[in-house]
Tab-separated table of C-alpha atoms and ligand atoms in Angstrom:
chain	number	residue	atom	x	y	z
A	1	UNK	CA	-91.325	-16.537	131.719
A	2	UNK	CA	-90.473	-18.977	134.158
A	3	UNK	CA	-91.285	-22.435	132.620
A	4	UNK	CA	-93.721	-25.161	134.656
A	5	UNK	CA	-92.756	-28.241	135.360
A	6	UNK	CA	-95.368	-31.656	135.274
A	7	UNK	CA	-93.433	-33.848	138.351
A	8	UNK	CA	-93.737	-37.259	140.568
A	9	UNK	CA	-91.815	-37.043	143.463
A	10	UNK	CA	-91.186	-40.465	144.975
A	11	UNK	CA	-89.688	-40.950	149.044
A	12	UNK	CA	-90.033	-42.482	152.164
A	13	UNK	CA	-92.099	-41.182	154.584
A	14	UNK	CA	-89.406	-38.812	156.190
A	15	UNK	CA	-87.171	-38.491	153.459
A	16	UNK	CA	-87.990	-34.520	153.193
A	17	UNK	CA	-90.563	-35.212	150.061
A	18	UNK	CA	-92.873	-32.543	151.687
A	19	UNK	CA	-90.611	-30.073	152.182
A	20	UNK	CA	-89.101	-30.175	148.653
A	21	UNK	CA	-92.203	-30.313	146.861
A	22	UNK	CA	-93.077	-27.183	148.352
A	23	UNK	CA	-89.892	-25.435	147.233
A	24	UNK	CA	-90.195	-26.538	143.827
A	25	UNK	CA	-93.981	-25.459	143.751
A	26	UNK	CA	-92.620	-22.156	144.257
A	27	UNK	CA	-89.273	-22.308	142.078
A	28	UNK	CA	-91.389	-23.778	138.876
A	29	UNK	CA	-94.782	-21.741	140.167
A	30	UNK	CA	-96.707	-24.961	139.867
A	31	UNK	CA	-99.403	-26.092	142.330
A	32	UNK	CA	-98.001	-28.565	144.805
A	33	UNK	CA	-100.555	-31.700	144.922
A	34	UNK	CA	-100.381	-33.362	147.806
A	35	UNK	CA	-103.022	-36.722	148.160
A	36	UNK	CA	-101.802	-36.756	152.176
A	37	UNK	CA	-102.673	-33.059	152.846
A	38	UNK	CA	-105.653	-33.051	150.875
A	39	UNK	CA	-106.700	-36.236	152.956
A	40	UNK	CA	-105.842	-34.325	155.565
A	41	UNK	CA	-107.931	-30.941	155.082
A	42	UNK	CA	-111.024	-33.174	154.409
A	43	UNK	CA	-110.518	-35.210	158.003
A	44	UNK	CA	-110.059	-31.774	159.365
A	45	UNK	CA	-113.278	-30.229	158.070
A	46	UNK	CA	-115.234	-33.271	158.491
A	47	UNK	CA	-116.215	-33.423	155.058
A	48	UNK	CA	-117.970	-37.180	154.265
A	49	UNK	CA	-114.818	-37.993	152.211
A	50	UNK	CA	-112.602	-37.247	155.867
A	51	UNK	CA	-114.985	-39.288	157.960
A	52	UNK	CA	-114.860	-41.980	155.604
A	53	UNK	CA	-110.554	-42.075	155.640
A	54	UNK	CA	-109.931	-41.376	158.943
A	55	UNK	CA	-109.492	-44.234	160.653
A	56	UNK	CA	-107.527	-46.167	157.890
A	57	UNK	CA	-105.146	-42.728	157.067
A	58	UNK	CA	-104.411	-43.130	161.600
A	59	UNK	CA	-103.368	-46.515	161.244
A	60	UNK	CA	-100.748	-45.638	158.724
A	61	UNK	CA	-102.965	-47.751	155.598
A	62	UNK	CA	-103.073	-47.166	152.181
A	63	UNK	CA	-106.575	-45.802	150.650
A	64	UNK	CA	-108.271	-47.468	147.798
A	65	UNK	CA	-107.248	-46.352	144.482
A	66	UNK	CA	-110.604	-45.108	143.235
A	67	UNK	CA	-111.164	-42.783	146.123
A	68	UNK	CA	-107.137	-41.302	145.502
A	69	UNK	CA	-107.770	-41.455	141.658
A	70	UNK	CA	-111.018	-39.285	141.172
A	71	UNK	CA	-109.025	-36.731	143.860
A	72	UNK	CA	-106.026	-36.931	141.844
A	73	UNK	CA	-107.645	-36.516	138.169
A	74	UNK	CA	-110.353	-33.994	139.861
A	75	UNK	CA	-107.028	-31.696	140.765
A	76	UNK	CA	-105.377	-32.075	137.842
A	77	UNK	CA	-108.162	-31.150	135.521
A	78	UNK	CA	-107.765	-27.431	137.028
A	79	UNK	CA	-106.815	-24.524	135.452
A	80	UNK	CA	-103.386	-23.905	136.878
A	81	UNK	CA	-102.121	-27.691	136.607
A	82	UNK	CA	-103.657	-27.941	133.107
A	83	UNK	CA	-101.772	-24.515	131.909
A	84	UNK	CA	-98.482	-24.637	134.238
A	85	UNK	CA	-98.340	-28.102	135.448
A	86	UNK	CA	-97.707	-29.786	139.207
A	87	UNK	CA	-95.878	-31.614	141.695
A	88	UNK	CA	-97.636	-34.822	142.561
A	89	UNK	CA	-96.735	-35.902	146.109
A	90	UNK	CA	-97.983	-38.652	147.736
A	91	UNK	CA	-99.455	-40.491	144.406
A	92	UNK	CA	-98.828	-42.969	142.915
A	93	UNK	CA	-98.597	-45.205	145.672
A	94	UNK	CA	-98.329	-48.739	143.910
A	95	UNK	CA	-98.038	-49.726	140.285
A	96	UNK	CA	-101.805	-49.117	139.702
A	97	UNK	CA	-101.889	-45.685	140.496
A	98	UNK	CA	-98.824	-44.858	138.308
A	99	UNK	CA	-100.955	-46.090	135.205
A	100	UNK	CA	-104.087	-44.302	135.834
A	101	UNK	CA	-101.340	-41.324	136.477
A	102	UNK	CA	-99.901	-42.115	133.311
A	103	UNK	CA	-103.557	-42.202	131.155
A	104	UNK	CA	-104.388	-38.870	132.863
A	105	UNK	CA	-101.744	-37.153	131.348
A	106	UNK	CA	-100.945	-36.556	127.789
A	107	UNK	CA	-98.166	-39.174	126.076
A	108	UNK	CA	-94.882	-37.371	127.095
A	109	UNK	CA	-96.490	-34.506	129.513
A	110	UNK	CA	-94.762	-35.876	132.490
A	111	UNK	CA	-91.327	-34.133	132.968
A	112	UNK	CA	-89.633	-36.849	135.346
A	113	UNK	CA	-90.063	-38.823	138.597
A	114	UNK	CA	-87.518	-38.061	141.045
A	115	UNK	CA	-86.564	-40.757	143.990
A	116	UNK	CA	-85.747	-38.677	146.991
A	117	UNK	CA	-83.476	-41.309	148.699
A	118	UNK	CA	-82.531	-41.233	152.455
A	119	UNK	CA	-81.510	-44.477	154.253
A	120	UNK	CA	-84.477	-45.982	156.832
A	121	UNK	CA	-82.162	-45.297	160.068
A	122	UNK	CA	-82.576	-41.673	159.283
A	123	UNK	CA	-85.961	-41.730	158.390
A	124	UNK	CA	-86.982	-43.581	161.263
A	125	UNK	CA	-85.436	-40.567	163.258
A	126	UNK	CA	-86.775	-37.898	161.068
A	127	UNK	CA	-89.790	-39.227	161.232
A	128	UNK	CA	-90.026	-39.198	165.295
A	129	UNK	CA	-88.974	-36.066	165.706
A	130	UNK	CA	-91.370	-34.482	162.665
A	131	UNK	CA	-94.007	-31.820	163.576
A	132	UNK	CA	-96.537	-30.318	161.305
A	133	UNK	CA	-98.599	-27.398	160.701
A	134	UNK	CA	-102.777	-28.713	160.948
A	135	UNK	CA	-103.447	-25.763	158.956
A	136	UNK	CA	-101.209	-25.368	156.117
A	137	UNK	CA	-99.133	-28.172	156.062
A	138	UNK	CA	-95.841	-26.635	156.912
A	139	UNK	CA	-93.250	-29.702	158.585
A	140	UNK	CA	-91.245	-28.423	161.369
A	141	UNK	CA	-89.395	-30.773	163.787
A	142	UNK	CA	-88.697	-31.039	167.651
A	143	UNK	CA	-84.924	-29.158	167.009
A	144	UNK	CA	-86.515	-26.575	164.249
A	145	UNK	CA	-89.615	-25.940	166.026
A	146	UNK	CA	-91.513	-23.066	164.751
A	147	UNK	CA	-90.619	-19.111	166.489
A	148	UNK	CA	-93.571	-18.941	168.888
A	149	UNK	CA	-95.078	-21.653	171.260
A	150	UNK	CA	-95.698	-24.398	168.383
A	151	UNK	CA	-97.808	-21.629	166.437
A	152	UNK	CA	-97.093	-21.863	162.137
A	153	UNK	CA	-94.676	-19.043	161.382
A	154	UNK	CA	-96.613	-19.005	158.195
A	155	UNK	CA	-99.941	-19.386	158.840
A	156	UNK	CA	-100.382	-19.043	162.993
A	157	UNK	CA	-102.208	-22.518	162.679
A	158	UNK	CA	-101.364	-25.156	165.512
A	159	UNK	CA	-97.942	-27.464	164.977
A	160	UNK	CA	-98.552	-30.788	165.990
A	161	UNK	CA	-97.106	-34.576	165.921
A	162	UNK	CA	-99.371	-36.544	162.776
A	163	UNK	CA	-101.837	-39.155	164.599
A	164	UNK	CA	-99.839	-41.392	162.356
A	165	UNK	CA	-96.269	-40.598	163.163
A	166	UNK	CA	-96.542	-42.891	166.000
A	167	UNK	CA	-94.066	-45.816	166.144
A	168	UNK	CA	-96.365	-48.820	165.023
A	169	UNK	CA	-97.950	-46.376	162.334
A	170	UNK	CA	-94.705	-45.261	161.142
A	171	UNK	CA	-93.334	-49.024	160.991
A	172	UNK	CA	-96.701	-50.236	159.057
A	173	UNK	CA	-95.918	-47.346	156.760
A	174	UNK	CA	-91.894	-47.596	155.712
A	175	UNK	CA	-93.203	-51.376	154.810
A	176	UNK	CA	-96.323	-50.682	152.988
A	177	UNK	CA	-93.725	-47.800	150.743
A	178	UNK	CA	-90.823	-51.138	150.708
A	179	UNK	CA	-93.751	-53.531	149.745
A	180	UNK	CA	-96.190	-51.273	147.428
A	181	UNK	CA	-94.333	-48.049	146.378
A	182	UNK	CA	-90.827	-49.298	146.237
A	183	UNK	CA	-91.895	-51.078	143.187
A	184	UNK	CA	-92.751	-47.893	141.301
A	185	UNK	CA	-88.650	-46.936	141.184
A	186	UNK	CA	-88.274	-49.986	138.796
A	187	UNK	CA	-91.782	-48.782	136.609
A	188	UNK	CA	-90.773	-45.623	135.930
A	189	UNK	CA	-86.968	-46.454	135.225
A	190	UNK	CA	-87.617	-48.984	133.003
A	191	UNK	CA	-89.643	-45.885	131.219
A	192	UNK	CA	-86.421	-44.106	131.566
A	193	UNK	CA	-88.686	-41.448	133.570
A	194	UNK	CA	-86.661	-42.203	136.698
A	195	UNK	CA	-84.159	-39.777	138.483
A	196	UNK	CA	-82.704	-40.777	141.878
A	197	UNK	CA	-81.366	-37.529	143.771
A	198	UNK	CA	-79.728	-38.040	147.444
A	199	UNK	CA	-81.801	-36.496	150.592
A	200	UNK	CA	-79.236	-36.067	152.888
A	201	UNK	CA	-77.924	-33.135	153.750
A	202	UNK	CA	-79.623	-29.230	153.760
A	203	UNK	CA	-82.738	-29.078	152.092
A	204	UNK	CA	-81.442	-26.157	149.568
A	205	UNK	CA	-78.840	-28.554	148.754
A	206	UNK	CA	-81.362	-31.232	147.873
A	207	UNK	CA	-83.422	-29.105	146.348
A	208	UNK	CA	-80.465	-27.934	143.753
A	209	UNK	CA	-79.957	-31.383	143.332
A	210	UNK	CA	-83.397	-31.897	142.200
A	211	UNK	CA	-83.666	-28.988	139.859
A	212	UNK	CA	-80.146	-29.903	138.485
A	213	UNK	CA	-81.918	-33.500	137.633
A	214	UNK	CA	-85.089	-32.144	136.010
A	215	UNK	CA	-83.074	-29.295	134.153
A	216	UNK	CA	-80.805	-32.277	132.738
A	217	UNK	CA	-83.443	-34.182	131.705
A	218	UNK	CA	-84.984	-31.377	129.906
A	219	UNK	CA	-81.771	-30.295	128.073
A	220	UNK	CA	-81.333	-34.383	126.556
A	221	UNK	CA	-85.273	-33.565	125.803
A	222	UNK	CA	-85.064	-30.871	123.661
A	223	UNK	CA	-81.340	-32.220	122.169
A	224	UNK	CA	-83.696	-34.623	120.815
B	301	AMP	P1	-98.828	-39.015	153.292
B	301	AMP	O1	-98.978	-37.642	153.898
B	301	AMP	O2	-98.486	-38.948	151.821
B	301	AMP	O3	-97.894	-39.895	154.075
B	301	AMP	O4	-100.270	-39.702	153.350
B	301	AMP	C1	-100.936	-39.910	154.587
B	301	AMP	C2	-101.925	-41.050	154.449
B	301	AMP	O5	-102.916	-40.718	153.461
B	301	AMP	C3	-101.351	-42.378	153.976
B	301	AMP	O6	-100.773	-43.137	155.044
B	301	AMP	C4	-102.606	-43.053	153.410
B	301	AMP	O7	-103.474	-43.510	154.441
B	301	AMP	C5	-103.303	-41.879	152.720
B	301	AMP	N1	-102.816	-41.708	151.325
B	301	AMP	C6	-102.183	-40.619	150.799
B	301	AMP	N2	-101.905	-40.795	149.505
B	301	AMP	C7	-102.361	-42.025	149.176
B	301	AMP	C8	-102.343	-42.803	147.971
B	301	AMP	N3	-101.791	-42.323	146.839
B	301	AMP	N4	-102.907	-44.038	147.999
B	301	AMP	C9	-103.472	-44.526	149.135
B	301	AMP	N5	-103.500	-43.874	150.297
B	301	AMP	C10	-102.961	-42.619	150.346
């Protein structure tokens, strides 16, 4: 049986954090919990909870921590992340959220936190250039544009440029994650939870990277 896997994944906006945490979703068949795209489905069906973040998720702002927390421990108190485990994208943002994270789960549960790092210049162009899927989340880009007319290959759904990939709200972001979520590389290193794994290059190359890291970590684990 393939075995789960209970992951943070840590990044700068643009540093390819969605795109890996899909792959490993399906490499570790865990569910991939994303705080952005669930924001993002609730804005999209109008749902009091999107009317209510809207505006603050546009200008590139950070939520308060008790609307992302009850989302967060809601999601992981399902079946599938209680039996297989997840990948947690997006959360924690600052210190705070990493120790509610931490009292949700079980002493020891979490696998690792891996630091996807790409320097900001490339970011900053990643970031301009990124396109997304409104329906399921897939991230395209202006030179890997999906097959047909800016229609999902996966889904059909419409591929568009994030309200908040604009320049200001992409600036306000990279220093809210310097300022806020930066922070969170020392926390969970000094719980020797911490891996850092280049972004640069192909994504399957990352993504070996990354399941090199957690498969490392779990072979010192069980050499315990
Ligand atoms: P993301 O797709 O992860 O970049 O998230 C998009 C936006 O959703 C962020 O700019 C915030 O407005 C909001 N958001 C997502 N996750 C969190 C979080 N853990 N804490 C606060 N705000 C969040």
């Amino acid at each position: 049986m393939v075995p789960g896997v209970r992951l943070v994944v840590l990044g700068k906006q643009g540093a390819g954090k969605g795109t890996q945490c899909v792959r490993l979703s399906h490499h570790y068949v865990v569910p991939h919990i994303s705080t952005g795209d669930m924001l993002r489905a609730a804005v999209k069906t109008g749902s009091a909870l999107g009317v209510k973040v809207k505006e603050t998720m546009d200008r590139g702002e950070l939520l308060g921590d008790d609307i992302i927390m009850e989302m967060v421990a809601d999601r992981l108190s399902e079946p599938d992340a209680r039996a297989r485990g997840f990948i947690l994208d997006g959360c924690p943002r600052t210190t705070h959220q990493a120790e509610v994270v931490a009292a949700l789960l079980l002493p020891g549960a979490l696998d690792l936190t891996v630091d996807i790092e790409v320097p900001t210049a490339q970011v900053l162009r990643r970031l301009a250039g990124r396109r997304v899927c409104t329906d399921c989340g897939t991230n395209y880009s202006v030179t890997t544009p999906p097959k047909v007319n800016w229609m999902c290959d996966i889904c059909g759904g419409e591929v568009i440029q994030r309200q908040d990939d604009t320049e200001d709200a992409i600036r306000r972001r990279l220093d809210l994650y310097e300022r806020q979520t930066a922070p969170l590389i020392d926390w969970y290193e000094s719980r020797q939870q911490l891996a850092k794994v280049s972004g640069t290059g192909s994504p399957d190359s990352v993504l070996r990277r990354v399941i090199r890291a957690i498969e490392e970590r779990r072979g010192r684990g069980q050499g315990r």
